[in-house]
PDB file of C-alpha atoms in Angstrom:
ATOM      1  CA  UNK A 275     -11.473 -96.358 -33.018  1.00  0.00           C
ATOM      2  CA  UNK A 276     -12.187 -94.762 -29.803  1.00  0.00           C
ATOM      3  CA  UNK A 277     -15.677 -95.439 -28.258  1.00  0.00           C
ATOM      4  CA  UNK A 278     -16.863 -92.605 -26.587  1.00  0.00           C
ATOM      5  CA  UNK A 279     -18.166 -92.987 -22.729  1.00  0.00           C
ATOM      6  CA  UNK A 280     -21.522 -92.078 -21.834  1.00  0.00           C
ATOM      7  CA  UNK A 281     -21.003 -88.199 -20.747  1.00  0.00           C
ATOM      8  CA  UNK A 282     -19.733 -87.445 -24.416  1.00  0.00           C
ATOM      9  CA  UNK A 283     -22.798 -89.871 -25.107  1.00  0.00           C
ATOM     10  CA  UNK A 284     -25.189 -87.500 -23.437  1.00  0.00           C
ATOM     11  CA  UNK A 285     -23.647 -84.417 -24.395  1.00  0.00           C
ATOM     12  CA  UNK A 286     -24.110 -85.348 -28.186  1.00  0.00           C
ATOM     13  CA  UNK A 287     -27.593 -86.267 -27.397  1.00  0.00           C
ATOM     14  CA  UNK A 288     -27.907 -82.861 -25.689  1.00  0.00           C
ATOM     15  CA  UNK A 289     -26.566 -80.872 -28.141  1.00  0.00           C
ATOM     16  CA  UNK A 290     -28.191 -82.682 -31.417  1.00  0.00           C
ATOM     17  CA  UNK A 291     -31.514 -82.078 -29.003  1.00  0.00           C
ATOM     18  CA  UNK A 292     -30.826 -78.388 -27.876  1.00  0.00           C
ATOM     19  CA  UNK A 293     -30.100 -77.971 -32.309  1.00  0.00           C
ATOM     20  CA  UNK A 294     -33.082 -79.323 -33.166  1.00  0.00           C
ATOM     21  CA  UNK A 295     -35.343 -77.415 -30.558  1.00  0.00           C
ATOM     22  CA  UNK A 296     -33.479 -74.383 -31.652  1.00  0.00           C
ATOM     23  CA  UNK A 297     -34.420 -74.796 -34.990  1.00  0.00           C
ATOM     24  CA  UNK A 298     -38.291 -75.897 -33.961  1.00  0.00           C
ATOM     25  CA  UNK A 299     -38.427 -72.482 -32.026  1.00  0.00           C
ATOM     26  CA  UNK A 300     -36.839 -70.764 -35.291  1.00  0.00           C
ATOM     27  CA  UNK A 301     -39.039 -71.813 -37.422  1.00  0.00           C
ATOM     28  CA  UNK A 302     -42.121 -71.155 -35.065  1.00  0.00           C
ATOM     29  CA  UNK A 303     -41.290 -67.917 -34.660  1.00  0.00           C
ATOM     30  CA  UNK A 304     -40.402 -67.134 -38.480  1.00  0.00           C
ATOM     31  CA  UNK A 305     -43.916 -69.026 -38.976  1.00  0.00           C
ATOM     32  CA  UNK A 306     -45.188 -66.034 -35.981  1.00  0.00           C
ATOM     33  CA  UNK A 307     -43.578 -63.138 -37.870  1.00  0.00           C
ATOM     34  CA  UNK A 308     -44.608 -64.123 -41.196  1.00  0.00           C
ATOM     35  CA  UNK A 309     -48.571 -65.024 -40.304  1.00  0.00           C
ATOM     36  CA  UNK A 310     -48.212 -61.227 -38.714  1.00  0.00           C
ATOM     37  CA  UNK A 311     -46.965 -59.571 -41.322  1.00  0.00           C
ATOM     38  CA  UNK A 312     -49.676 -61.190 -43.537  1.00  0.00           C
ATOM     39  CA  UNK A 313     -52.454 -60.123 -41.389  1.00  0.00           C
ATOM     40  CA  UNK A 314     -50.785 -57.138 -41.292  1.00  0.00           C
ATOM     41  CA  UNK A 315     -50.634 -56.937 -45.053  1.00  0.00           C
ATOM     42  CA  UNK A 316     -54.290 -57.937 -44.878  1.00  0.00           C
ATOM     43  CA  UNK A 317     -55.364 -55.426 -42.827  1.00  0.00           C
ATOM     44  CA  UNK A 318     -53.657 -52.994 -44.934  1.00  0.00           C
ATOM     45  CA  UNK A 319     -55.459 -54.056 -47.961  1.00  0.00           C
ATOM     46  CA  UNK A 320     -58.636 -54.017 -46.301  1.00  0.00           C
ATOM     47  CA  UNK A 321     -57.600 -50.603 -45.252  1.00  0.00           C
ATOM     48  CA  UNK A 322     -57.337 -49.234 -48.800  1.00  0.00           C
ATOM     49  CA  UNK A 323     -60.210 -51.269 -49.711  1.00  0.00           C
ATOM     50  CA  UNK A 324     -62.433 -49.628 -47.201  1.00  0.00           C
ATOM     51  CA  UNK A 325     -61.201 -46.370 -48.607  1.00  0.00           C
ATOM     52  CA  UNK A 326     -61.963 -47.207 -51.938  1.00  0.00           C
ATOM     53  CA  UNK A 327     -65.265 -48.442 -50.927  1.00  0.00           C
ATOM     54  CA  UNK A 328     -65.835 -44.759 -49.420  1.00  0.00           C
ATOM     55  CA  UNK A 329     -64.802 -42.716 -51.855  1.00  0.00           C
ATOM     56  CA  UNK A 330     -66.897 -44.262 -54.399  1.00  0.00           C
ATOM     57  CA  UNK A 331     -69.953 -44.370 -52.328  1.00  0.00           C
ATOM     58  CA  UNK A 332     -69.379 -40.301 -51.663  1.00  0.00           C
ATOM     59  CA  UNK A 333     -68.703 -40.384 -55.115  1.00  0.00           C
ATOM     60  CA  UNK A 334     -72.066 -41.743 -55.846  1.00  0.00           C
ATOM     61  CA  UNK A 335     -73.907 -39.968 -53.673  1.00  0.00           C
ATOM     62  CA  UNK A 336     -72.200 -36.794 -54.766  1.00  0.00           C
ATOM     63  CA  UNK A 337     -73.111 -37.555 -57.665  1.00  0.00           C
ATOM     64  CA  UNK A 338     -76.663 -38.411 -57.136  1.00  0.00           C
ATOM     65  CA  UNK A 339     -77.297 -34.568 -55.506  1.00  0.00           C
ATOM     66  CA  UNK A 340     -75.902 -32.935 -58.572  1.00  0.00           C
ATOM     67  CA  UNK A 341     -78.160 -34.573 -60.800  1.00  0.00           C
ATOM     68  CA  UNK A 342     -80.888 -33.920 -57.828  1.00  0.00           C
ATOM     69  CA  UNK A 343     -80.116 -30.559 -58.248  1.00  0.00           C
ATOM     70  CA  UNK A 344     -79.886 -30.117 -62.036  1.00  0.00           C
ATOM     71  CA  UNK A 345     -83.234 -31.906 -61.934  1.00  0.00           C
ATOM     72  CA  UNK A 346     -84.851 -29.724 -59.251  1.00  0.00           C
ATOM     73  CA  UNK A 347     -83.387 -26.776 -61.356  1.00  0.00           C
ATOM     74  CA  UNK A 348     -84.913 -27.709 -64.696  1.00  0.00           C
ATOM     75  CA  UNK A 349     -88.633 -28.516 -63.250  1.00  0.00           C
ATOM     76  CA  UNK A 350     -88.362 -24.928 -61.840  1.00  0.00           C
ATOM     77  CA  UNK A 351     -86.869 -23.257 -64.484  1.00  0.00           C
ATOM     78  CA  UNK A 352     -88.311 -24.342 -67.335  1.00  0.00           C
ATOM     79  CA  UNK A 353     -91.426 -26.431 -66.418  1.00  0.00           C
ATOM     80  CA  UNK A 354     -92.433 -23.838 -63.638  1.00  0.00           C
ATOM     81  CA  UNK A 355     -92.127 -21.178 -66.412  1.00  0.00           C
ATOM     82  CA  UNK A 356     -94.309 -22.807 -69.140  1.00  0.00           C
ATOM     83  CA  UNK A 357     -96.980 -23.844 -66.763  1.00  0.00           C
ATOM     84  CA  UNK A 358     -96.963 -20.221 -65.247  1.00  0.00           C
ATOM     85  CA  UNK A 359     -97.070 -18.966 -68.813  1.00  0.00           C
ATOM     86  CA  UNK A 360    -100.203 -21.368 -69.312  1.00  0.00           C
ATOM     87  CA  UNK A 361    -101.656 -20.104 -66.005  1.00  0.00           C
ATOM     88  CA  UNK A 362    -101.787 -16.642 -67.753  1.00  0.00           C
ATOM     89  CA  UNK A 363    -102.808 -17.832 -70.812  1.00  0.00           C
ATOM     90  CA  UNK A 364    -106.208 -19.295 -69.215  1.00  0.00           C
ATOM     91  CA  UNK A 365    -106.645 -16.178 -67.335  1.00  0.00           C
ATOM     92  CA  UNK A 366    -106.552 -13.899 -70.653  1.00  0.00           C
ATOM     93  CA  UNK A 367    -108.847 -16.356 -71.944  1.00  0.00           C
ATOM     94  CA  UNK A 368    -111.215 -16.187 -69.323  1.00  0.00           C
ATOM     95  CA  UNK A 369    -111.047 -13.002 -69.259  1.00  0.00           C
ATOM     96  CA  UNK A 370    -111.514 -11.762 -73.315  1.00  0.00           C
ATOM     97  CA  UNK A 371    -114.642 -14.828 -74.183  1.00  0.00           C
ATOM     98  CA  UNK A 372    -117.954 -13.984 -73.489  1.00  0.00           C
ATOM     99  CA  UNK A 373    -119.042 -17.315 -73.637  1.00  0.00           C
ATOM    100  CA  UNK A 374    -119.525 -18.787 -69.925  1.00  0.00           C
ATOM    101  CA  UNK A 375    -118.593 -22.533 -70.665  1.00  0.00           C
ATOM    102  CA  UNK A 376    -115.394 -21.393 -72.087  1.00  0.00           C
ATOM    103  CA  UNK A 377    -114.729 -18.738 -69.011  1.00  0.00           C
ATOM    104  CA  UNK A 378    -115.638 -21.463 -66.915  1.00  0.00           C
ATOM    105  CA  UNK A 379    -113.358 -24.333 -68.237  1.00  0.00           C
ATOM    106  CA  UNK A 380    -110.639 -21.937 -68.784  1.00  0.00           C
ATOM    107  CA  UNK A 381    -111.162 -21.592 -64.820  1.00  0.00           C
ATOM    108  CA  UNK A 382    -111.226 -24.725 -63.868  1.00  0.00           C
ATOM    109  CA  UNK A 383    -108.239 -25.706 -65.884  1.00  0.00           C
ATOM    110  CA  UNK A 384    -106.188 -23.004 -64.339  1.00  0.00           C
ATOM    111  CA  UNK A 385    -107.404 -24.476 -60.939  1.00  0.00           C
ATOM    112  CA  UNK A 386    -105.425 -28.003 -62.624  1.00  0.00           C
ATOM    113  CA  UNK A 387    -102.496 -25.949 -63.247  1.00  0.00           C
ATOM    114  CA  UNK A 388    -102.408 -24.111 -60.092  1.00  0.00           C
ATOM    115  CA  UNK A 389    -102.389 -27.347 -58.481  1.00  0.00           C
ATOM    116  CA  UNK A 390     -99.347 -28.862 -60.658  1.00  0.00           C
ATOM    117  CA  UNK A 391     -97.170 -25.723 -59.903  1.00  0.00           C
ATOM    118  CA  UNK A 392     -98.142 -26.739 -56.452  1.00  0.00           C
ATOM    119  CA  UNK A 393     -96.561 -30.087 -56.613  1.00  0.00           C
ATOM    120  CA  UNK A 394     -93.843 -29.356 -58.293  1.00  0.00           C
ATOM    121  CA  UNK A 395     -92.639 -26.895 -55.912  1.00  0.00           C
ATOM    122  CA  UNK A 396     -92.972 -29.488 -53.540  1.00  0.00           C
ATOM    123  CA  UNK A 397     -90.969 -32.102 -55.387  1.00  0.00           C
ATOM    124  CA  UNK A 398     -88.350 -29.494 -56.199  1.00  0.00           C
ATOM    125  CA  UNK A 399     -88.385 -28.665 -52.757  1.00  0.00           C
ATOM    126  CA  UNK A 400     -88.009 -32.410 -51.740  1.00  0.00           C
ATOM    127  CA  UNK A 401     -84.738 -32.585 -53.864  1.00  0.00           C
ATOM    128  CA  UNK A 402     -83.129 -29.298 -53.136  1.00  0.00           C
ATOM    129  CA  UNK A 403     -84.702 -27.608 -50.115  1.00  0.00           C
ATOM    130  CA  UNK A 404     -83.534 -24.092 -51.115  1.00  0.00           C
ATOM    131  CA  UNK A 405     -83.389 -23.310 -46.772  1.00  0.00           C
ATOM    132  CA  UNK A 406     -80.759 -25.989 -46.280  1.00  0.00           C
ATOM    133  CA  UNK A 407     -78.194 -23.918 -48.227  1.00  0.00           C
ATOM    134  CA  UNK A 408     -79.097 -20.395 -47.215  1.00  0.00           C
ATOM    135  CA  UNK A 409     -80.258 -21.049 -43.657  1.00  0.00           C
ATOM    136  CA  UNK A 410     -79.029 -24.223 -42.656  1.00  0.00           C
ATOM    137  CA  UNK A 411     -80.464 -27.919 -41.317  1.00  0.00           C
ATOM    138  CA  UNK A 412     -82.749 -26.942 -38.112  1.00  0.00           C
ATOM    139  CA  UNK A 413     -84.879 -24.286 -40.342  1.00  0.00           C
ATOM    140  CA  UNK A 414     -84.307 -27.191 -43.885  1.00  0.00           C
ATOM    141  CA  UNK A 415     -86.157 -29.498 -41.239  1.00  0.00           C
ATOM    142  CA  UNK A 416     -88.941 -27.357 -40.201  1.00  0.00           C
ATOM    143  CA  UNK A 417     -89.928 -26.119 -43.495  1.00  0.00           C
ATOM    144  CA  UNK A 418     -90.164 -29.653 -44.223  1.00  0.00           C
ATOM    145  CA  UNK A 419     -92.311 -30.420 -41.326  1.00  0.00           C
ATOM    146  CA  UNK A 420     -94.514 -27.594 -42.815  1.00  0.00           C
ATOM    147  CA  UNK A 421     -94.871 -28.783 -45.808  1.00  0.00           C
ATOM    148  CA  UNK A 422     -96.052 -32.409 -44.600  1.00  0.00           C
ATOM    149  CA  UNK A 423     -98.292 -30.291 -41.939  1.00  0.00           C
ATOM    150  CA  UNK A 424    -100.249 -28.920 -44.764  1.00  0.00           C
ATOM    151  CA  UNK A 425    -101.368 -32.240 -45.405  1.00  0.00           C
ATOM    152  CA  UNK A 426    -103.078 -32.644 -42.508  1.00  0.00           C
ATOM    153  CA  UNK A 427    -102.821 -35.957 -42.277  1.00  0.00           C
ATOM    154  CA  UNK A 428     -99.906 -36.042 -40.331  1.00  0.00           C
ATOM    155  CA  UNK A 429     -98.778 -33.956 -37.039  1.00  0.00           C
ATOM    156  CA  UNK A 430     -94.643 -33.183 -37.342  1.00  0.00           C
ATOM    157  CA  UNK A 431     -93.563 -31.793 -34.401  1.00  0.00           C
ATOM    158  CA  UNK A 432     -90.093 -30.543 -34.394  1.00  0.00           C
ATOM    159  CA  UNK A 433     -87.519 -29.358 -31.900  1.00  0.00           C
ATOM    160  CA  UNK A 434     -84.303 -27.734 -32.385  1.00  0.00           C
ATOM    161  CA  UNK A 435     -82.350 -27.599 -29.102  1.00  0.00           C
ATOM    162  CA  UNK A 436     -78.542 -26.386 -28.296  1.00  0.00           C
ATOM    163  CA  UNK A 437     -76.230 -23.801 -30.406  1.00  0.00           C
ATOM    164  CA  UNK A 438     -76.877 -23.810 -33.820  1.00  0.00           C
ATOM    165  CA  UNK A 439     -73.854 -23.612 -36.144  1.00  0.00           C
ATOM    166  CA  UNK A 440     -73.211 -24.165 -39.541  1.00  0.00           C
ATOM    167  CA  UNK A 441     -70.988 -26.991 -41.159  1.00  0.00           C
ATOM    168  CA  UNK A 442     -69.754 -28.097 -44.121  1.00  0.00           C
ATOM    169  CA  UNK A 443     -72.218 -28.073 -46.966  1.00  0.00           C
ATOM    170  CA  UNK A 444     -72.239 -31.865 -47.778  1.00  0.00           C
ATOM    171  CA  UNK A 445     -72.383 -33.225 -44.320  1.00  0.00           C
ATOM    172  CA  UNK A 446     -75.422 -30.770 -43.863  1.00  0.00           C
ATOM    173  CA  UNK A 447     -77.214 -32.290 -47.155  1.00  0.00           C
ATOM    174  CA  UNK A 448     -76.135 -35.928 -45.863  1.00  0.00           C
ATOM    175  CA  UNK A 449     -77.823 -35.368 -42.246  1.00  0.00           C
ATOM    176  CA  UNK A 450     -80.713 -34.183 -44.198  1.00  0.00           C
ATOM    177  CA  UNK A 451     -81.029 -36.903 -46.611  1.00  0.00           C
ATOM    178  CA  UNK A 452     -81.349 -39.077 -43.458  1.00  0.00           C
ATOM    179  CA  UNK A 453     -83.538 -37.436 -41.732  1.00  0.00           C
ATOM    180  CA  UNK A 454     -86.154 -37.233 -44.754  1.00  0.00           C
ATOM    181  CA  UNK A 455     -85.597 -41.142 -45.336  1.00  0.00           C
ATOM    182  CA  UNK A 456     -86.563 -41.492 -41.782  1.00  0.00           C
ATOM    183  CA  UNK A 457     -89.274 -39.596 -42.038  1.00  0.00           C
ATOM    184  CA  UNK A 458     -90.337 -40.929 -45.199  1.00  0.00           C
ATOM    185  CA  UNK A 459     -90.342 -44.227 -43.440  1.00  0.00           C
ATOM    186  CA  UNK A 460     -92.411 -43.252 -40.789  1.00  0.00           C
ATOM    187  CA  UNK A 461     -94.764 -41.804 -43.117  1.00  0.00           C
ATOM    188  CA  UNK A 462     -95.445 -44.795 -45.629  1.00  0.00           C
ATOM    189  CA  UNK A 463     -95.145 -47.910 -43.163  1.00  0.00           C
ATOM    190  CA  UNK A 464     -96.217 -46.294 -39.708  1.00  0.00           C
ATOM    191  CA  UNK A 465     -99.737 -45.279 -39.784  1.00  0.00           C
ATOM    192  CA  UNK A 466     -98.916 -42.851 -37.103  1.00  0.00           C
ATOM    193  CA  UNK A 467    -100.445 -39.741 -36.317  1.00  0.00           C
ATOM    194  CA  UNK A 468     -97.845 -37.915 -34.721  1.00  0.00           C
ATOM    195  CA  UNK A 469     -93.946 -38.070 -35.972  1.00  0.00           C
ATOM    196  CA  UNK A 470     -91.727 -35.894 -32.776  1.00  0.00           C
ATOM    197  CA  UNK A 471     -88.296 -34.498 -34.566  1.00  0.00           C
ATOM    198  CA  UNK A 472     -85.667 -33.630 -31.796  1.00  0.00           C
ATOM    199  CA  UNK A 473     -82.113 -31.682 -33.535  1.00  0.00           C
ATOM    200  CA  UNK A 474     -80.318 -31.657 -30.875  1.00  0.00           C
ATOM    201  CA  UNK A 475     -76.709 -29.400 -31.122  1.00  0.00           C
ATOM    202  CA  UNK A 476     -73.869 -30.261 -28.374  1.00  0.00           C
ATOM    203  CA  UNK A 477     -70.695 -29.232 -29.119  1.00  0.00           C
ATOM    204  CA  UNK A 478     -68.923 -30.777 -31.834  1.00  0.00           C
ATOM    205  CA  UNK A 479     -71.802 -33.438 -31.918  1.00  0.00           C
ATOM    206  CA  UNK A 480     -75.064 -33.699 -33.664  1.00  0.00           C
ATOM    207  CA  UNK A 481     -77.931 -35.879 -32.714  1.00  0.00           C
ATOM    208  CA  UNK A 482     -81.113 -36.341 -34.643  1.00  0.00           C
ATOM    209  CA  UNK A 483     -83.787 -38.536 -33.579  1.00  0.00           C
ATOM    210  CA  UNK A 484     -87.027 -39.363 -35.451  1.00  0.00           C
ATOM    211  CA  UNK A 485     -90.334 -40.953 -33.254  1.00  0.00           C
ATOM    212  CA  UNK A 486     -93.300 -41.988 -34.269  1.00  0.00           C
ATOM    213  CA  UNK A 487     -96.584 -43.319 -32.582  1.00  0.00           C
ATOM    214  CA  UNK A 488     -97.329 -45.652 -35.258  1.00  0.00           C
ATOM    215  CA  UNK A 489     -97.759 -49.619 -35.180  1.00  0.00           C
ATOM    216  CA  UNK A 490     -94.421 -50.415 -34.911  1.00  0.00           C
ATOM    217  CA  UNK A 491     -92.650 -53.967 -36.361  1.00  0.00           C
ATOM    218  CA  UNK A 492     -90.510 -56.660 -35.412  1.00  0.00           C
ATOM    219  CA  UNK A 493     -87.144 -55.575 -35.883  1.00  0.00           C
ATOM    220  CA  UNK A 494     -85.960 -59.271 -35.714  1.00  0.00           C
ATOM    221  CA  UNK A 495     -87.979 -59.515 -39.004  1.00  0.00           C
ATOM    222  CA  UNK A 496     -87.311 -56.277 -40.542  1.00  0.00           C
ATOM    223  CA  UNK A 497     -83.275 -56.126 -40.664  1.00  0.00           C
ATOM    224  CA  UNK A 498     -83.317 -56.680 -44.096  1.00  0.00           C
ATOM    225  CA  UNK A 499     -86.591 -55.124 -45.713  1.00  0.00           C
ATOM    226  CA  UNK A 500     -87.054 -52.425 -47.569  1.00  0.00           C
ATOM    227  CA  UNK A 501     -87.105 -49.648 -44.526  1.00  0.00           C
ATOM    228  CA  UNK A 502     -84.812 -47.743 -46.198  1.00  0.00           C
ATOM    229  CA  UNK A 503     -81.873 -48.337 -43.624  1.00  0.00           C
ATOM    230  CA  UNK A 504     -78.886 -49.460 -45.660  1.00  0.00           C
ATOM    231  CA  UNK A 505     -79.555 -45.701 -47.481  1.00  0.00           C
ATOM    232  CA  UNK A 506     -79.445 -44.590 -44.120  1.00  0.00           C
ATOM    233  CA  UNK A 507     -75.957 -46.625 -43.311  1.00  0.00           C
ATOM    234  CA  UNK A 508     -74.188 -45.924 -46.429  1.00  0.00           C
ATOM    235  CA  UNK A 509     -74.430 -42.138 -46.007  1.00  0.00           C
ATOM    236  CA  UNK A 510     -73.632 -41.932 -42.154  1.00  0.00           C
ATOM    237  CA  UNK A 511     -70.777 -44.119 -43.094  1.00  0.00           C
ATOM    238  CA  UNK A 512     -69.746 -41.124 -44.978  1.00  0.00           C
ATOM    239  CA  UNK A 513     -69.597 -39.082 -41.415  1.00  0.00           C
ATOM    240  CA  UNK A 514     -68.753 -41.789 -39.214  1.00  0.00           C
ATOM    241  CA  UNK A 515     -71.645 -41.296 -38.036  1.00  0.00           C
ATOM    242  CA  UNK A 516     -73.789 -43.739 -35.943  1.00  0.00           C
ATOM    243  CA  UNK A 517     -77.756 -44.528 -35.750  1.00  0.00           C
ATOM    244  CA  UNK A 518     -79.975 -47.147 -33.356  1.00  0.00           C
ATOM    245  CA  UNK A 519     -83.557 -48.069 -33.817  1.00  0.00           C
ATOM    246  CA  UNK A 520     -85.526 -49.275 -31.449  1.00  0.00           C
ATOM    247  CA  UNK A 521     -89.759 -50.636 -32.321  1.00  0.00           C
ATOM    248  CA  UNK A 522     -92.033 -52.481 -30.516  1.00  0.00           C
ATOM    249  CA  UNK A 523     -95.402 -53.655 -32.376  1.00  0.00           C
ATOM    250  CA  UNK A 524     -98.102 -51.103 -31.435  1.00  0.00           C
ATOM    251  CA  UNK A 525     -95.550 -49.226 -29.742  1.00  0.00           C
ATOM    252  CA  UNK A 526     -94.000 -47.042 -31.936  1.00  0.00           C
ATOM    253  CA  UNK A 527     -90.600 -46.874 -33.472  1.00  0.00           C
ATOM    254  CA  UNK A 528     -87.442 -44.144 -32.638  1.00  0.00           C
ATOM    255  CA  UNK A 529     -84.260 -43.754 -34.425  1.00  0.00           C
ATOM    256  CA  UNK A 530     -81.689 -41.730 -33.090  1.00  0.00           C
ATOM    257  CA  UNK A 531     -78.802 -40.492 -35.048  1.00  0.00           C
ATOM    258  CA  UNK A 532     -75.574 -38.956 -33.624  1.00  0.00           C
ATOM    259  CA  UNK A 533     -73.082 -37.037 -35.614  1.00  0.00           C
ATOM    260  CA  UNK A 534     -69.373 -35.850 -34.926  1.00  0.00           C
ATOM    261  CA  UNK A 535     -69.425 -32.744 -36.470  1.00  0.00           C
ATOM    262  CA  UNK A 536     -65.937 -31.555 -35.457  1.00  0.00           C
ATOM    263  CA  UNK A 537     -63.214 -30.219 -38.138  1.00  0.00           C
ATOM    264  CA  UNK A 538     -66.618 -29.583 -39.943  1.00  0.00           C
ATOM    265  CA  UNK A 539     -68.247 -26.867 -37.857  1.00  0.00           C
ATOM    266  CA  UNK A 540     -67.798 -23.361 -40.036  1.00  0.00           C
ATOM    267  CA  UNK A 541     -66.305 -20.433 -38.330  1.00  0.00           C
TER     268      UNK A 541
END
């Protein structure tokens, strides 16, 4: 048996060496391509999750304005109608009796139902502001600024600057639900006096931004309370849409909301 000399020696070792770093490598680089295409895969499932996520939240919320609206259409429809019926009902009573207590309850009571109709066309207002269809968001806002005006409890000061245009009906009733949750917000924790609504159009963007003079809170404190703000998340989620808020205690609070409104705008 031959014994081999120390160059076939080393080039053995070299070989069996440059084999097994050769493998190493091809199994790193399998391990590389396979840990990619799992995040890849991943990604890809979080993809259709994210989807699926969506389209059930615009589901729900699609969902929740129908009934909104059926509701909205029923108080005015029917409830409106029997309590305007009752409304003339008191006023032929008042009218035919002679006797003064009678004429004068009759009175008063219509006074009750005057007031009822009153709040009802509020509420259905508050659920299906009949401007935001016909005339669109900027004149939708101010009416509602009106309406809280008449309270006179509160000052809402609105602006509307830039083009106005139209978009799609949806995204309209979305930037509108956020703007009355803001508002609503400022209304039942601020204690302001003065809430300043800017609608601002640019182009294919929208920006809304809600400011108060109120008291203000911690926001470190108030990420996850009740303010309403994961409403506000879920539907500008729906438009890609993006919001900041910014309060200082005594100070005030401002949200600003902007809006790409393009491949929505209608011609």
């Amino acid at each position: 048996m031959e014994i081999p000399d120390n160059s076939d020696v080393i080039i053995i070792l070299f070989v069996g060496a440059l084999s097994i770093i050769s493998l190493a490598l091809g199994i790193l680089f399998f391990f590389i391509f396979y840990q990619k295409k799992l995040h890849k895969n991943e990604l890809q499932i979080n993809s259709i999750k994210a989807e699926h996520q969506k389209e059930l939240l615009k589901n729900s919320l699609l969902a929740q304005e129908n009934e909104r609206k059926r509701f909205a259409e029923d108080l005015h429809d029917e409830v409106g109608a029997y309590l305007s019926a009752i409304k003339l009902s008191l006023s032929r009573i008042a009218k035919k009796t002679e006797n003064e207590d009678t004429q004068e309850l009759a009175n008063e009571t219509k006074i009750h139902v005057d007031s009822v109709i009153s709040h009802i066309r509020r509420i259905t207002r508050n659920l299906l502001p009949p401007s935001l269809e016909k005339l669109g968001l900027a004149k939708a806002i101010n009416e509602f600024a009106n309406w809280v005006n008449k309270s006179s409890i509160f000052v809402v000061d609105t602006w509307v600057t830039g083009r106005q245009v139209r978009f799609t009906p949806k995204y309209e009733m979305v930037v509108y639900r956020v703007f009355q949750e803001l508002t609503n917000n400022a209304i039942k924790y601020s204690k302001a006096k003065t809430i300043t609504v800017k609608l601002k159009f640019s182009g294919n963007y929208l920006y809304l931004s809600v400011c108060d003079n109120g008291k203000g809170f911690n926001m470190n404190e108030s990420k996850n309370s009740g303010l309403g703000l994961k409403n506000i998340e879920s539907r500008l989620s729906l438009l890609n849409g993006k919001y900041k808020i910014t309060s200082k205690i005594n100070k005030g609070t401002i949200a600003i909301v902007s809006v790409n409104i393009s491949g929505h705008i209608l011609s």
